[in-house]
Amino acid sequence: MSRVFSDMDKQIFDKLAPELGGNTTSAGGHNYPFILRPLSHKIAQSAEDFRERIERLSVEELDYLVKLALENKEDIRSLESEDIDTIIELVEQKISLERMKELKQHLGIV
């Protein structure tokens, strides 16, 4: 199932990976199906870099990604484990404890 990036997706991707200059295709020429997976595995240089990038997001943008994840349209499960921890922590800090619990339940994290 391939997802086509919406304008909001592109805006978030550009904020998280400005060095790509709006390019949402992989080195293999395929459109990225997710925002966070290429960020976690290919773009961010470290867990700290990933965190710094995610912290750029507004509450609305972060919640948008959580909403996509809850709809299985964004992939959080296959991120590096430190990056999953970062997402969960920032959802709790920026959005709410309830939203963080909802995400953890969806991801099967106890």
Coordinates of C-alpha atoms in Angstrom, one line a residue, residues 9 13 16-17 19 21 29-30 33-34 55-56 71-72 75 77 82-84 92 98 103 105 110:
D9 CA 3.0 15.5 4.7
F13 CA 8.9 16.2 5.7
L16 CA 12.3 17.4 9.4
A17 CA 14.7 17.0 6.4
E19 CA 18.6 19.2 3.3
G21 CA 15.0 20.3 -0.6
G29 CA 13.6 6.4 -7.1
H30 CA 10.6 5.3 -5.1
P33 CA 5.5 5.8 1.9
F34 CA 6.2 7.2 5.3
E55 CA 11.3 18.7 18.3
R56 CA 11.0 21.2 15.4
E71 CA -4.7 4.9 11.2
N72 CA -1.7 2.8 10.1
D75 CA 5.1 3.7 10.5
R77 CA 7.0 0.4 14.8
E82 CA 15.6 5.2 20.6
D83 CA 13.5 7.0 18.0
I84 CA 10.3 5.3 19.1
E92 CA 3.4 13.0 26.2
E98 CA -3.8 10.3 27.1
L103 CA -0.1 5.6 20.8
Q105 CA -1.4 0.8 23.1
V110 CA 3.1 -1.9 27.6

